[in-house]
mmCIF file of C-alpha atoms in Angstrom:
data_model
loop_
_atom_site.group_PDB
_atom_site.id
_atom_site.type_symbol
_atom_site.label_atom_id
_atom_site.label_comp_id
_atom_site.label_asym_id
_atom_site.label_seq_id
_atom_site.Cartn_x
_atom_site.Cartn_y
_atom_site.Cartn_z
ATOM 1 C CA MET K 1 8.810 1.344 -1.352
ATOM 2 C CA LYS K 2 9.995 -1.775 -3.364
ATOM 3 C CA ILE K 3 13.492 -2.169 -4.542
ATOM 4 C CA LEU K 4 15.443 -4.187 -6.677
ATOM 5 C CA MET K 5 19.049 -4.784 -6.048
ATOM 6 C CA VAL K 6 20.954 -6.811 -8.875
ATOM 7 C CA LEU K 7 23.722 -8.964 -7.973
ATOM 8 C CA THR K 8 26.883 -9.977 -9.924
ATOM 9 C CA SER K 9 27.198 -14.136 -9.726
ATOM 10 C CA HIS K 10 30.875 -13.984 -11.247
ATOM 11 C CA ASN K 11 33.692 -14.816 -9.073
ATOM 12 C CA ARG K 12 37.040 -15.075 -11.721
ATOM 13 C CA LEU K 13 38.917 -11.801 -12.176
ATOM 14 C CA GLY K 14 39.618 -11.829 -15.664
ATOM 15 C CA ASN K 15 42.349 -14.272 -16.738
ATOM 16 C CA THR K 16 44.569 -13.816 -13.032
ATOM 17 C CA GLY K 17 43.033 -16.833 -11.698
ATOM 18 C CA LYS K 18 41.875 -14.127 -8.745
ATOM 19 C CA PRO K 19 38.845 -14.468 -7.093
ATOM 20 C CA THR K 20 36.100 -11.239 -7.411
ATOM 21 C CA GLY K 21 33.026 -10.488 -6.926
ATOM 22 C CA PHE K 22 30.568 -8.051 -5.349
ATOM 23 C CA TRP K 23 31.869 -5.091 -3.253
ATOM 24 C CA LEU K 24 30.552 -6.219 0.194
ATOM 25 C CA GLU K 25 30.199 -2.431 1.625
ATOM 26 C CA GLU K 26 28.250 -2.000 -1.711
ATOM 27 C CA PHE K 27 25.787 -4.396 -0.836
ATOM 28 C CA THR K 28 25.354 -3.358 2.898
ATOM 29 C CA ALA K 29 25.287 0.388 3.153
ATOM 30 C CA PRO K 30 22.406 0.419 0.316
ATOM 31 C CA TYR K 31 20.860 -2.125 1.609
ATOM 32 C CA TYR K 32 20.869 -1.320 5.330
ATOM 33 C CA ALA K 33 19.988 2.207 4.132
ATOM 34 C CA PHE K 34 16.708 0.962 1.773
ATOM 35 C CA ARG K 35 15.729 -1.027 5.140
ATOM 36 C CA ASP K 36 15.820 1.546 7.706
ATOM 37 C CA ALA K 37 13.838 3.947 5.442
ATOM 38 C CA GLY K 38 11.287 1.162 5.216
ATOM 39 C CA ALA K 39 11.495 -0.343 2.069
ATOM 40 C CA ASP K 40 11.105 -3.640 0.940
ATOM 41 C CA VAL K 41 14.061 -5.031 -0.792
ATOM 42 C CA THR K 42 14.321 -8.048 -3.684
ATOM 43 C CA LEU K 43 17.460 -9.629 -4.405
ATOM 44 C CA VAL K 44 18.603 -11.527 -7.439
ATOM 45 C CA SER K 45 21.832 -12.368 -9.802
ATOM 46 C CA PRO K 46 22.366 -13.982 -12.739
ATOM 47 C CA LYS K 47 23.096 -17.322 -11.258
ATOM 48 C CA GLY K 48 21.046 -16.776 -8.536
ATOM 49 C CA GLY K 49 22.193 -18.580 -4.230
ATOM 50 C CA GLN K 50 24.475 -16.968 -3.141
ATOM 51 C CA PRO K 51 26.852 -14.296 -5.099
ATOM 52 C CA PRO K 52 30.274 -14.024 -4.717
ATOM 53 C CA ILE K 53 31.554 -11.494 -2.091
ATOM 54 C CA ASP K 54 34.915 -10.484 -3.013
ATOM 55 C CA PRO K 55 37.113 -11.183 -0.268
ATOM 56 C CA LYS K 56 39.271 -7.922 -0.497
ATOM 57 C CA SER K 57 36.464 -5.760 0.024
ATOM 58 C CA ASP K 58 36.142 -8.094 3.695
ATOM 59 C CA ASP K 59 40.059 -6.990 4.428
ATOM 60 C CA PRO K 60 39.963 -5.690 8.212
ATOM 61 C CA ALA K 61 40.918 -2.719 6.604
ATOM 62 C CA ASN K 62 37.762 -2.382 4.296
ATOM 63 C CA GLN K 63 35.453 -3.058 7.881
ATOM 64 C CA THR K 64 32.400 -0.307 7.897
ATOM 65 C CA GLY K 65 29.456 -0.208 10.423
ATOM 66 C CA SER K 66 27.239 -1.585 7.945
ATOM 67 C CA MET K 67 29.453 -4.952 7.261
ATOM 68 C CA THR K 68 29.373 -5.280 11.287
ATOM 69 C CA ARG K 69 25.822 -5.003 10.936
ATOM 70 C CA PHE K 70 25.361 -7.646 8.159
ATOM 71 C CA LYS K 71 28.054 -10.027 9.955
ATOM 72 C CA GLN K 72 25.564 -10.036 13.244
ATOM 73 C CA ASP K 73 22.562 -10.451 11.018
ATOM 74 C CA PRO K 74 21.431 -14.017 10.114
ATOM 75 C CA ALA K 75 18.205 -12.996 8.557
ATOM 76 C CA THR K 76 20.061 -10.637 6.016
ATOM 77 C CA GLN K 77 22.933 -13.552 5.683
ATOM 78 C CA LYS K 78 20.355 -16.227 4.869
ATOM 79 C CA MET K 79 18.729 -13.463 2.361
ATOM 80 C CA LEU K 80 21.796 -12.759 0.422
ATOM 81 C CA ALA K 81 22.522 -16.788 0.207
ATOM 82 C CA ASN K 82 19.347 -17.364 -1.691
ATOM 83 C CA THR K 83 19.136 -14.709 -4.045
ATOM 84 C CA SER K 84 16.265 -15.207 -7.074
ATOM 85 C CA LEU K 85 17.280 -15.605 -10.522
ATOM 86 C CA LEU K 86 17.890 -12.398 -12.706
ATOM 87 C CA ILE K 87 15.935 -14.165 -16.023
ATOM 88 C CA ASP K 88 12.746 -14.308 -13.575
ATOM 89 C CA ALA K 89 12.796 -10.418 -12.278
ATOM 90 C CA THR K 90 10.337 -8.586 -13.716
ATOM 91 C CA PRO K 91 10.306 -4.492 -13.538
ATOM 92 C CA ASP K 92 6.682 -4.225 -12.227
ATOM 93 C CA GLY K 93 5.909 -3.122 -8.873
ATOM 94 C CA PHE K 94 9.391 -1.665 -7.964
ATOM 95 C CA ASP K 95 10.060 1.499 -7.251
ATOM 96 C CA ALA K 96 13.770 1.784 -8.616
ATOM 97 C CA ILE K 97 16.415 -0.526 -9.427
ATOM 98 C CA PHE K 98 20.113 -0.223 -7.625
ATOM 99 C CA TYR K 99 23.249 -2.441 -8.703
ATOM 100 C CA PRO K 100 25.824 -2.690 -6.011
ATOM 101 C CA GLY K 101 29.818 -2.886 -7.899
ATOM 102 C CA GLY K 102 32.489 -4.534 -7.328
ATOM 103 C CA HIS K 103 34.225 -5.831 -10.044
ATOM 104 C CA GLY K 104 32.446 -8.835 -11.119
ATOM 105 C CA PRO K 105 29.725 -7.209 -13.036
ATOM 106 C CA MET K 106 32.536 -6.232 -15.308
ATOM 107 C CA TRP K 107 31.902 -9.631 -16.601
ATOM 108 C CA ASP K 108 28.216 -10.955 -16.028
ATOM 109 C CA LEU K 109 26.072 -7.870 -16.258
ATOM 110 C CA VAL K 110 27.600 -5.325 -18.680
ATOM 111 C CA ASP K 111 26.098 -7.638 -21.758
ATOM 112 C CA ASN K 112 23.217 -8.952 -19.812
ATOM 113 C CA GLU K 113 20.414 -9.158 -21.318
ATOM 114 C CA LYS K 114 17.914 -9.155 -18.873
ATOM 115 C CA SER K 115 19.765 -6.612 -17.006
ATOM 116 C CA ILE K 116 19.520 -4.479 -20.029
ATOM 117 C CA ALA K 117 15.962 -4.868 -20.466
ATOM 118 C CA LEU K 118 15.115 -4.205 -16.627
ATOM 119 C CA ILE K 119 17.685 -1.083 -16.950
ATOM 120 C CA GLU K 120 15.554 0.265 -19.954
ATOM 121 C CA ALA K 121 11.957 -0.133 -18.341
ATOM 122 C CA PHE K 122 13.025 1.382 -14.954
ATOM 123 C CA TYR K 123 14.621 4.568 -16.542
ATOM 124 C CA GLY K 124 12.052 4.484 -19.650
ATOM 125 C CA SER K 125 8.888 4.703 -17.444
ATOM 126 C CA GLY K 126 10.706 7.474 -15.193
ATOM 127 C CA ARG K 127 11.735 5.442 -11.817
ATOM 128 C CA PRO K 128 15.078 5.860 -10.735
ATOM 129 C CA VAL K 129 18.074 3.392 -11.439
ATOM 130 C CA ALA K 130 21.140 3.715 -9.401
ATOM 131 C CA ALA K 131 24.617 2.195 -9.645
ATOM 132 C CA VAL K 132 27.832 2.554 -7.708
ATOM 133 C CA CYS K 133 31.843 2.065 -8.525
ATOM 134 C CA HIS K 134 31.936 -0.557 -10.990
ATOM 135 C CA ALA K 135 28.028 -0.918 -12.339
ATOM 136 C CA PRO K 136 27.626 2.251 -13.478
ATOM 137 C CA ALA K 137 29.648 -0.050 -16.356
ATOM 138 C CA VAL K 138 25.850 -2.367 -16.747
ATOM 139 C CA LEU K 139 24.603 1.301 -18.395
ATOM 140 C CA HIS K 140 26.907 0.554 -21.641
ATOM 141 C CA ARG K 141 24.591 -1.046 -23.730
ATOM 142 C CA ALA K 142 21.151 0.382 -22.063
ATOM 143 C CA THR K 143 19.553 3.040 -24.613
ATOM 144 C CA HIS K 144 16.831 5.706 -24.337
ATOM 145 C CA LYS K 145 15.125 7.053 -26.881
ATOM 146 C CA GLY K 146 17.050 5.646 -29.464
ATOM 147 C CA GLU K 147 20.616 6.753 -27.814
ATOM 148 C CA ALA K 148 22.790 5.899 -25.277
ATOM 149 C CA LEU K 149 21.088 5.948 -21.985
ATOM 150 C CA VAL K 150 24.029 8.194 -20.285
ATOM 151 C CA LYS K 151 24.371 10.427 -23.485
ATOM 152 C CA GLY K 152 24.275 14.356 -22.196
ATOM 153 C CA LEU K 153 23.769 13.095 -18.502
ATOM 154 C CA ARG K 154 26.097 13.823 -15.517
ATOM 155 C CA VAL K 155 27.836 10.278 -14.460
ATOM 156 C CA THR K 156 30.134 8.794 -12.482
ATOM 157 C CA GLY K 157 31.605 5.911 -11.859
ATOM 158 C CA PHE K 158 35.441 3.846 -10.857
ATOM 159 C CA ALA K 159 37.454 6.287 -11.991
ATOM 160 C CA ASN K 160 40.436 5.553 -14.532
ATOM 161 C CA SER K 161 42.739 6.412 -11.453
ATOM 162 C CA GLU K 162 41.228 4.423 -8.981
ATOM 163 C CA GLU K 163 41.879 1.508 -11.269
ATOM 164 C CA GLU K 164 45.292 2.162 -11.686
ATOM 165 C CA ILE K 165 45.939 2.292 -7.950
ATOM 166 C CA VAL K 166 44.601 -1.658 -7.595
ATOM 167 C CA GLY K 167 46.879 -2.482 -10.465
ATOM 168 C CA LEU K 168 43.472 -3.693 -12.937
ATOM 169 C CA THR K 169 43.437 -1.427 -15.566
ATOM 170 C CA ASN K 170 44.693 -4.318 -17.888
ATOM 171 C CA VAL K 171 42.314 -7.193 -16.606
ATOM 172 C CA VAL K 172 39.045 -5.386 -16.613
ATOM 173 C CA PRO K 173 36.928 -5.332 -20.211
ATOM 174 C CA PHE K 174 37.056 -2.093 -20.276
ATOM 175 C CA LEU K 175 37.380 1.077 -18.096
ATOM 176 C CA VAL K 176 34.264 2.703 -16.504
ATOM 177 C CA GLU K 177 35.256 5.712 -16.442
ATOM 178 C CA ASP K 178 36.447 5.707 -20.460
ATOM 179 C CA GLU K 179 32.897 3.856 -21.178
ATOM 180 C CA LEU K 180 30.862 6.620 -19.900
ATOM 181 C CA ARG K 181 32.921 9.056 -21.861
ATOM 182 C CA ARG K 182 32.328 7.414 -25.029
ATOM 183 C CA LEU K 183 28.877 6.890 -24.616
ATOM 184 C CA GLY K 184 28.309 11.016 -24.468
ATOM 185 C CA GLY K 185 28.175 10.593 -20.831
ATOM 186 C CA LEU K 186 29.089 13.777 -18.765
ATOM 187 C CA TYR K 187 31.880 12.131 -16.402
ATOM 188 C CA GLU K 188 32.783 13.627 -13.063
ATOM 189 C CA LYS K 189 34.613 12.326 -10.681
ATOM 190 C CA ALA K 190 36.202 13.533 -6.605
ATOM 191 C CA ALA K 191 39.539 12.735 -5.589
ATOM 192 C CA ASP K 192 40.890 9.142 -5.457
ATOM 193 C CA TRP K 193 38.387 7.215 -3.193
ATOM 194 C CA ALA K 194 36.842 10.057 -2.121
ATOM 195 C CA ASP K 195 32.476 9.934 -1.511
ATOM 196 C CA PHE K 196 31.034 11.189 -4.405
ATOM 197 C CA THR K 197 27.508 10.444 -5.858
ATOM 198 C CA LEU K 198 25.953 12.314 -8.992
ATOM 199 C CA VAL K 199 22.147 12.491 -9.687
ATOM 200 C CA ASP K 200 21.020 13.977 -13.198
ATOM 201 C CA GLY K 201 17.239 13.394 -13.405
ATOM 202 C CA HIS K 202 16.164 9.714 -12.021
ATOM 203 C CA LEU K 203 20.128 8.239 -12.964
ATOM 204 C CA VAL K 204 22.209 7.987 -9.918
ATOM 205 C CA THR K 205 25.580 6.861 -9.887
ATOM 206 C CA GLY K 206 28.539 6.837 -7.244
ATOM 207 C CA GLN K 207 32.107 6.761 -7.684
ATOM 208 C CA ASN K 208 33.518 4.086 -5.873
ATOM 209 C CA PRO K 209 32.310 1.954 -2.203
ATOM 210 C CA ALA K 210 32.737 5.736 -0.412
ATOM 211 C CA SER K 211 29.882 6.315 -2.420
ATOM 212 C CA SER K 212 27.505 3.494 -2.455
ATOM 213 C CA GLY K 213 25.943 5.029 1.287
ATOM 214 C CA SER K 214 25.193 8.160 -0.459
ATOM 215 C CA GLY K 215 24.335 6.880 -3.836
ATOM 216 C CA ALA K 216 21.407 4.864 -1.404
ATOM 217 C CA ARG K 217 20.622 7.684 0.337
ATOM 218 C CA LYS K 218 20.306 9.937 -3.585
ATOM 219 C CA LEU K 219 17.558 7.651 -4.662
ATOM 220 C CA LEU K 220 15.612 7.236 -1.410
ATOM 221 C CA GLN K 221 15.548 11.167 -1.884
ATOM 222 C CA LEU K 222 14.413 10.603 -5.621
ATOM 223 C CA LEU K 223 11.629 8.475 -4.232
ATOM 224 C CA ASN K 224 10.540 10.496 -1.513
ATOM 225 C CA ALA K 225 10.096 13.630 -3.334
#
């Protein structure tokens, strides 16, 4: 199995002056799930090199087993610090594509033409597309057979109520839940911060950071089916 993971390069939270990036658990949990299953993982980002880690995701209260493992894994740290350029990525030879979330993708991946082309190529060829937390926002311009890719599909993503809790409702370019609904997606959610992942066909979406591991496992199930 070969899996392409697309990470954000964006490090500023709108006009707040605060830092952002990708949510660390949303990289580490899927990455190790994939690696432990024997998959070969390739990392790309719009600017290449080290993607910015949202510092809040590394708070003491947010530590997980996969994050601890990452901090004891110099080889993976080096791999993350040297992501390839998204513009050079190709769907050829890959079995699936996965997008970790965090607020960063809301700025540099949602309208990225290369990212959209990759999503459409994977989905159109029947290969799994997966995104967790804020990353389902990257689907908002992707189409399939002339319509929004998510139209008529069961989807989830960072809930309006969760965005309100973190106080960024008026900072993000749009709300993930509202946008998925607007596009005709059949949006569902669980309780705030609960692990909740949906699979519809070969689209996998997770609601929040807690859903990143289950999202990866469900992607692996699709690949092993």
